[in-house]
Short mmCIF file of C-alpha atoms in Angstrom, two decimals:
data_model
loop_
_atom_site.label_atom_id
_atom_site.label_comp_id
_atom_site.label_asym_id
_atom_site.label_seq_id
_atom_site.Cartn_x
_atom_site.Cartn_y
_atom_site.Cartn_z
CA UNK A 1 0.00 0.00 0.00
CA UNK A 2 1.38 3.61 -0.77
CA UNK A 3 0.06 6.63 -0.22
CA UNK A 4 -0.13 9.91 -2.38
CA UNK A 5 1.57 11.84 0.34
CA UNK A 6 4.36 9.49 0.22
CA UNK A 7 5.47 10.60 -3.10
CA UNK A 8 5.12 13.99 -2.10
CA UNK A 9 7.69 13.46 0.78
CA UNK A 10 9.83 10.95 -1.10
CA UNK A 11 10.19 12.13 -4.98
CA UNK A 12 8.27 15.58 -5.30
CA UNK A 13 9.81 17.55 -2.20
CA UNK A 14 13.58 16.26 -2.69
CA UNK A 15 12.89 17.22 -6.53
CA UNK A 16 11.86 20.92 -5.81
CA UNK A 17 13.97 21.71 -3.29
CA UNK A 18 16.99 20.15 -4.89
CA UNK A 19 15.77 22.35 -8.42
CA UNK A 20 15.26 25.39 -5.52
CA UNK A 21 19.32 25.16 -4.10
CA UNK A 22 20.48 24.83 -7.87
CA UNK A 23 18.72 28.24 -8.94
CA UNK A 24 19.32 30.53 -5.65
CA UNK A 25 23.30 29.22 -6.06
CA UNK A 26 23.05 30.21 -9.41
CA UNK A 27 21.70 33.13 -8.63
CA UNK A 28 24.82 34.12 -6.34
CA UNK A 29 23.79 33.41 -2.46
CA UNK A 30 26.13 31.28 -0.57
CA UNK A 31 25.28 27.61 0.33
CA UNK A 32 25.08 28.99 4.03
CA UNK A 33 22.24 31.59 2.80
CA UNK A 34 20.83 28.93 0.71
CA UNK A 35 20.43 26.59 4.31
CA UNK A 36 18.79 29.48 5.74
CA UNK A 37 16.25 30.15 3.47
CA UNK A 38 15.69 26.91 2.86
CA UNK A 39 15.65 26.04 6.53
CA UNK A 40 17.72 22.78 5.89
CA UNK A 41 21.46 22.08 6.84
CA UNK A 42 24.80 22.93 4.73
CA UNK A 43 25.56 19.39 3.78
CA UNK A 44 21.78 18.94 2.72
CA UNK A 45 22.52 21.96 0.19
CA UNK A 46 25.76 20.63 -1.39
CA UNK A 47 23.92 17.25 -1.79
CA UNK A 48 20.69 19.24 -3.45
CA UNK A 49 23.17 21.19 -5.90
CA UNK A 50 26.00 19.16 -6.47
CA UNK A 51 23.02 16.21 -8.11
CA UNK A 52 23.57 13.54 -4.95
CA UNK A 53 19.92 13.40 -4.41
CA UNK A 54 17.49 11.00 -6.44
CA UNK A 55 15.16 13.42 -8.35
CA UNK A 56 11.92 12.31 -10.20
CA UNK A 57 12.13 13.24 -14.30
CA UNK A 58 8.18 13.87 -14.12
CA UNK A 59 8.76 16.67 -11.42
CA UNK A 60 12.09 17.61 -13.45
CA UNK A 61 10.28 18.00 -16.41
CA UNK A 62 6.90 20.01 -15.63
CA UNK A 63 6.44 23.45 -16.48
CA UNK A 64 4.15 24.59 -13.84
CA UNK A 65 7.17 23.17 -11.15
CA UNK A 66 9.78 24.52 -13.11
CA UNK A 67 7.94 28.16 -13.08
CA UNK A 68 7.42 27.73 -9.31
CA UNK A 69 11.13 27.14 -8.80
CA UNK A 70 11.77 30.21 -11.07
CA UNK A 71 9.86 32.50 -9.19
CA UNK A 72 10.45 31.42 -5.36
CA UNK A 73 13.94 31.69 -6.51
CA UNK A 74 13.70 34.96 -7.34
CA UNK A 75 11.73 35.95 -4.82
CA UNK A 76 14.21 34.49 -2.08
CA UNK A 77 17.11 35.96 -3.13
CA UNK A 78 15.63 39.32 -3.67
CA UNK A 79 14.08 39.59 -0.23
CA UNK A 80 10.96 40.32 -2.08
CA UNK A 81 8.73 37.05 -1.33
CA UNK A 82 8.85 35.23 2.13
CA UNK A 83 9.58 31.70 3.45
CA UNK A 84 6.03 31.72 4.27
CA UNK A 85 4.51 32.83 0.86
CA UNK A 86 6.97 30.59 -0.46
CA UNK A 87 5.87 27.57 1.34
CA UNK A 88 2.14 28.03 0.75
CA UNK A 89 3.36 28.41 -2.61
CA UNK A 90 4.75 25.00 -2.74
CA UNK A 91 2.18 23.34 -0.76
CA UNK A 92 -0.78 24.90 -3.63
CA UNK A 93 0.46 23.23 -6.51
CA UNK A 94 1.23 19.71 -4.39
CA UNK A 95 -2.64 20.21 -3.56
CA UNK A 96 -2.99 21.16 -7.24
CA UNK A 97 -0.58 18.25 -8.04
CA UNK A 98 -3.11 15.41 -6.09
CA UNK A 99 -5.93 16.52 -7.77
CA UNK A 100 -6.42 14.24 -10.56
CA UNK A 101 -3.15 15.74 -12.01
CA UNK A 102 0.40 14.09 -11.48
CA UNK A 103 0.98 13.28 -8.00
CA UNK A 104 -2.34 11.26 -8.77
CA UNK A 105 -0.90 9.46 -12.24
CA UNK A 106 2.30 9.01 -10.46
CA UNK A 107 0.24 7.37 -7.44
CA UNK A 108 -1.88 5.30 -9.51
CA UNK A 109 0.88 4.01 -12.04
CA UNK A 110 2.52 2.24 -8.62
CA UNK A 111 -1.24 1.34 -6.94
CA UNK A 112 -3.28 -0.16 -10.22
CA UNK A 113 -5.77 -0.50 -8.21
CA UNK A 114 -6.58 3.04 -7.79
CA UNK A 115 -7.48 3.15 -11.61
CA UNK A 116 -10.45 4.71 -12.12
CA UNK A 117 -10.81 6.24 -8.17
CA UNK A 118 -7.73 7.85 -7.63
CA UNK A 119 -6.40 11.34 -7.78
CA UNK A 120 -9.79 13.11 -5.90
CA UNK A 121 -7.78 15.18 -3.25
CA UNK A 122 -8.67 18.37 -3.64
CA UNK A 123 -8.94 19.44 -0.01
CA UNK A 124 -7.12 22.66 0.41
CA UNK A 125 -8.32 26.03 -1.07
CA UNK A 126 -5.93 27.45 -3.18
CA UNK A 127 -6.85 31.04 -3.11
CA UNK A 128 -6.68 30.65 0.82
CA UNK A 129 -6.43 33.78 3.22
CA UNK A 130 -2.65 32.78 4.09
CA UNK A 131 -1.92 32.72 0.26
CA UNK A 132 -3.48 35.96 -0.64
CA UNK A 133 -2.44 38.24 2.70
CA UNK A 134 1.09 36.97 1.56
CA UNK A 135 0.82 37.88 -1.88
CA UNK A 136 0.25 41.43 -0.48
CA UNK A 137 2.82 41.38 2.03
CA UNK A 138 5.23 40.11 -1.75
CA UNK A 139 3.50 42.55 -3.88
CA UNK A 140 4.21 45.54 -1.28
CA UNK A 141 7.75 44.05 -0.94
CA UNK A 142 8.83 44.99 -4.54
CA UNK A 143 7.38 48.15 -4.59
CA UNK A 144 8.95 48.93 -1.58
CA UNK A 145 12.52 47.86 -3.58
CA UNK A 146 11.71 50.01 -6.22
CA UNK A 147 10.97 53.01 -3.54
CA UNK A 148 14.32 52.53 -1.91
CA UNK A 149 16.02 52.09 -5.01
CA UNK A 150 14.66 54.67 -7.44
CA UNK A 151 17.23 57.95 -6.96
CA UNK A 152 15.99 61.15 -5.45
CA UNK A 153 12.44 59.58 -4.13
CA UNK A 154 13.35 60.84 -0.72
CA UNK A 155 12.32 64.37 -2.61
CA UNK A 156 8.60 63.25 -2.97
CA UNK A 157 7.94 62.22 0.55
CA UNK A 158 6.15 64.87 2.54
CA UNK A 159 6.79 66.01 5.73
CA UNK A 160 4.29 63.71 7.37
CA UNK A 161 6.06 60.95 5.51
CA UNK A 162 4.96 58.45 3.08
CA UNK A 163 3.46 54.76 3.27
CA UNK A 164 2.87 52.09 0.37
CA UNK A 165 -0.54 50.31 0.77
CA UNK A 166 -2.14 47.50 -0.84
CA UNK A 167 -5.19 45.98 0.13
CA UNK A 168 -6.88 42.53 -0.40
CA UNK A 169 -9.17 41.85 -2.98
CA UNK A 170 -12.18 41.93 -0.94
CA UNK A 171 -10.81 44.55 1.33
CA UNK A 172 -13.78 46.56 3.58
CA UNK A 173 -11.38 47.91 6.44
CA UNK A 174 -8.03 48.99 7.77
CA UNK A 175 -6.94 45.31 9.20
CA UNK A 176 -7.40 44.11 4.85
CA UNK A 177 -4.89 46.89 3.91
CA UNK A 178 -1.00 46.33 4.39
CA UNK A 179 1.23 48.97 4.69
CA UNK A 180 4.74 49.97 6.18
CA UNK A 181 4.66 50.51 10.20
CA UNK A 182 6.13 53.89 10.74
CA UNK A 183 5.92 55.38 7.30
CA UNK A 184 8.54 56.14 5.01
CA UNK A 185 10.59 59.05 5.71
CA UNK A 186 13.44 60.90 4.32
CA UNK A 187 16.33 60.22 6.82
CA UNK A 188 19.41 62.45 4.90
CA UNK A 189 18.17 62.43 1.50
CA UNK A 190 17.21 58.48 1.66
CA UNK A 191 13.65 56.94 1.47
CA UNK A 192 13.94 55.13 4.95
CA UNK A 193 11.87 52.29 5.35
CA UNK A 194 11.70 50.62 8.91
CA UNK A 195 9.99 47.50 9.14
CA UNK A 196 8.66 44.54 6.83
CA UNK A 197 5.07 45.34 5.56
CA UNK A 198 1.87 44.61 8.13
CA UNK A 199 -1.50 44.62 8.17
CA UNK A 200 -3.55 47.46 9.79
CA UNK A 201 -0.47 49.32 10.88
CA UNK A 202 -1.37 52.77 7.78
CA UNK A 203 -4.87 54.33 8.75
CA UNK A 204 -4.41 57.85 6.59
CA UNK A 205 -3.24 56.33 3.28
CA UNK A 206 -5.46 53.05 3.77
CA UNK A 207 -8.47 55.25 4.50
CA UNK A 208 -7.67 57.22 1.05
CA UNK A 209 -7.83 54.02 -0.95
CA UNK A 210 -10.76 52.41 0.85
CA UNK A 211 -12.77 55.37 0.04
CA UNK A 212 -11.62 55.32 -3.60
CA UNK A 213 -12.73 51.85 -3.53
CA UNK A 214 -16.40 52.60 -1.81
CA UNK A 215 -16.74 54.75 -4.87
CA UNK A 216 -16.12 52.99 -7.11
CA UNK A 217 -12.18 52.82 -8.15
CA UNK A 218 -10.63 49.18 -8.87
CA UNK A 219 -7.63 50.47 -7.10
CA UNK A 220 -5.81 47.96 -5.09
CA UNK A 221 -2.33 50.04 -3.74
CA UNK A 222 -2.05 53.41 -2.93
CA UNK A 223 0.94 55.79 -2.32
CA UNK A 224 1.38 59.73 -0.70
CA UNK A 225 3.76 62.35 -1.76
CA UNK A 226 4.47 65.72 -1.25
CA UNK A 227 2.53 68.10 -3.68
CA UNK A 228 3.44 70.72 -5.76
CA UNK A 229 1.51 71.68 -8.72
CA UNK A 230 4.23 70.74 -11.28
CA UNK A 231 3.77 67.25 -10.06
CA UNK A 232 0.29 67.24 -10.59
CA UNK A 233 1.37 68.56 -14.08
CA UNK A 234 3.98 65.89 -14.66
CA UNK A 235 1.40 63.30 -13.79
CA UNK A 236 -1.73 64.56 -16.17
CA UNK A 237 1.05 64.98 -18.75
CA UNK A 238 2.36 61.46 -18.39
CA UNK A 239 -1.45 60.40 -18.95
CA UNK A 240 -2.62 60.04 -15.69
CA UNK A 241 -6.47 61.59 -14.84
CA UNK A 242 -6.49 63.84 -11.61
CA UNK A 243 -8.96 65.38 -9.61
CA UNK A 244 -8.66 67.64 -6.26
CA UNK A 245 -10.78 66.60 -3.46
CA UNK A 246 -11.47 69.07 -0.54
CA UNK A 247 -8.62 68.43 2.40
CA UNK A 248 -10.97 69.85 5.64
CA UNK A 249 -13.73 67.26 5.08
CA UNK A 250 -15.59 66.02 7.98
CA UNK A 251 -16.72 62.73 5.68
CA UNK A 252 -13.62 61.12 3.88
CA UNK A 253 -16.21 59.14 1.50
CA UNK A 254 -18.24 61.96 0.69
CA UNK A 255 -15.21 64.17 -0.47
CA UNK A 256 -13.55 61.57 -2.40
CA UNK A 257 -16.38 60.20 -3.70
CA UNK A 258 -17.45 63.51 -5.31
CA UNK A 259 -14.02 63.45 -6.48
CA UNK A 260 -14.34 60.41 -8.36
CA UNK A 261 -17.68 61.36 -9.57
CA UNK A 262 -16.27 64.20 -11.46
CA UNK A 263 -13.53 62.06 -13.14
CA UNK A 264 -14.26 58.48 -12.45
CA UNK A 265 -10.95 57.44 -13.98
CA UNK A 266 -8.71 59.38 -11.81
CA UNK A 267 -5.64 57.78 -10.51
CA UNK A 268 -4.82 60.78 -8.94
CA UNK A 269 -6.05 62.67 -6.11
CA UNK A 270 -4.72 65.67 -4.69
CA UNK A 271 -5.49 68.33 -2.27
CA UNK A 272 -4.15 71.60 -1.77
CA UNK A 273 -4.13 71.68 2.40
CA UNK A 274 -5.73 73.64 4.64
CA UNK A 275 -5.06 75.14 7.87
CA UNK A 276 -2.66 72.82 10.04
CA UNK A 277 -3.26 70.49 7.09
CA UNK A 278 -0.29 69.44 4.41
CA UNK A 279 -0.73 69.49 1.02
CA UNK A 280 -0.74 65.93 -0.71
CA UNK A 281 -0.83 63.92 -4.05
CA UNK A 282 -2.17 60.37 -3.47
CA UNK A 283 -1.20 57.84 -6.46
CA UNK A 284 -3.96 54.99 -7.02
CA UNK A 285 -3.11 51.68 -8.90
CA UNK A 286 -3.58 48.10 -9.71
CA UNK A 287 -0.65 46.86 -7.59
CA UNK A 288 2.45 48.13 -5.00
CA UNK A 289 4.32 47.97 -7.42
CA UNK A 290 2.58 49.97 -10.43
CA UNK A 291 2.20 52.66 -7.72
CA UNK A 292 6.13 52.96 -6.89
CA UNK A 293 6.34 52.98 -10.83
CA UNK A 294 4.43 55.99 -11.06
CA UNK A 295 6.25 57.73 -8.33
CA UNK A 296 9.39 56.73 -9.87
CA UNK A 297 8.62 58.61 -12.74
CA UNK A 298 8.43 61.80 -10.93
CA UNK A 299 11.99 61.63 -10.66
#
């Protein structure tokens, strides 16, 4: 008798993670870093790499796993993707894998008598609330590397400081929308950013693109900076839509949503300040990362 979680543990697992070591070395990090991230020991790496471990040719050979190992690989060494997301990662496309696909042929070829019956294991949910939280926390992750990166962004950030938000899909309040504790500030002319992105931690910026989204805007990230009228200019010229909205509101929805109403494709919102109150440029977009983009083009 065998079990489909046997090949799991005993062909598909050495297979991936010996594919995993052999991209992240290739892609420069030392076998030491490689244990870490992998969360196995030094001689367990040089076996993976150096082709001492039995791998299975089906595994070897299959797109989706070779795509997986592509972009966990990537997202490793980059700092831009978690062990965690990682690892739910892995553990989708095993449950994707069971599910009459080829854990299930593999599984039947050595039981015959599964023919016919095997291969029904479709018991996890694959667009889970672990997977998708971490593909915000990822998603937020490279646009943060594109905020610290990009030259001169520290010039945008205002002087209440910035923060990078992206919400879930189904987002309907602060604790769906992660951001960066602390802001972003300009610490001697460098975007400083303190701590890995959270959950609930950015009420100003999330409350921006939750009431973009109550009115109807697809927008899923949202970024502040400083504002200036050339860089309302610079946007609308780059073929952005912006609209002002009124900065001393007493209802955040009502303001913004008038906003939108007046130019329902606006990316952009603005406001002009007010007494005690800073004058801002918020940036609405698909993703983190399309956000930072549009920033980045300020510069």
């Amino acid at each position: 008798m065998r079990f489909a979680e046997e090949i799991v543990v005993e062909e598909f697992l050495p297979t991936v993670r010996s594919m995993l070591a052999e991209d992240l070395r290739d892609r420069g990090l030392t076998q030491s870093e490689v244990a870490d991230l992998l969360g196995i020991s030094q001689s367990a790496v040089s076996k993976y790499a150096n082709g001492e471990v039995e791998r299975n040719d089906r595994f070897l050979e299959d797109d989706r796993v070779k795509n997986l190992v592509a972009r966990l690989g990537e997202g490793l060494a980059e700092g831009t993707m978690s062990r965690v997301e990682a690892l739910v990662e892995i553990e989708i496309l095993i449950r994707r894998l069971e599910d009459r696909d080829l854990v299930a042929e593999i599984h039947e070829a050595q039981m015959p008598e599964l023919a016919g019956h095997g291969g029904d294991f479709n018991v996890h949910d694959p667009e889970g609330d672990l997977r998708t939280t971490e593909r915000v926390r990822s998603s937020l992750r490279r646009g943060l590397t594109i905020v610290e990166s990009a030259s001169g962004f520290a010039s945008l950030i205002p002087a209440v400081g910035s923060n990078l938000c992206e919400c879930t899909p189904d987002a309907d309040g602060i604790d769906d929308v992660a951001g960066v504790p602390g802001r972003i500030f300009d610490v001697k002319g460098q975007a400083t950013i303190p701590s890995d992105p959270e959950f609930g931690v950015s009420e100003h910026v999330a409350s921006i693109l939750l009431a973009a989204r109550r009115n109807g805007s697809d927008a899923r990230a949202a970024l502040n900076v400083w504002y200036d009228p050339d860089i309302v200019a610079a946007l609308e010229d780059a073929g952005y839509a912006a609209v002002e909205f009124d900065a001393e509101y007493d209802d955040l929805d009502a303001v913004v949503g008038a906003a939108l109403r007046e130019n329902p494709d606006a990316t952009v919102l603005y406001h002009t300040g007010g007494y005690g109150i800073e004058p801002i440029v918020y940036l609405l977009g698909d993703d983190a990362e399309s956000v930072a983009k549009m920033a980045r083009g300020l510069l």
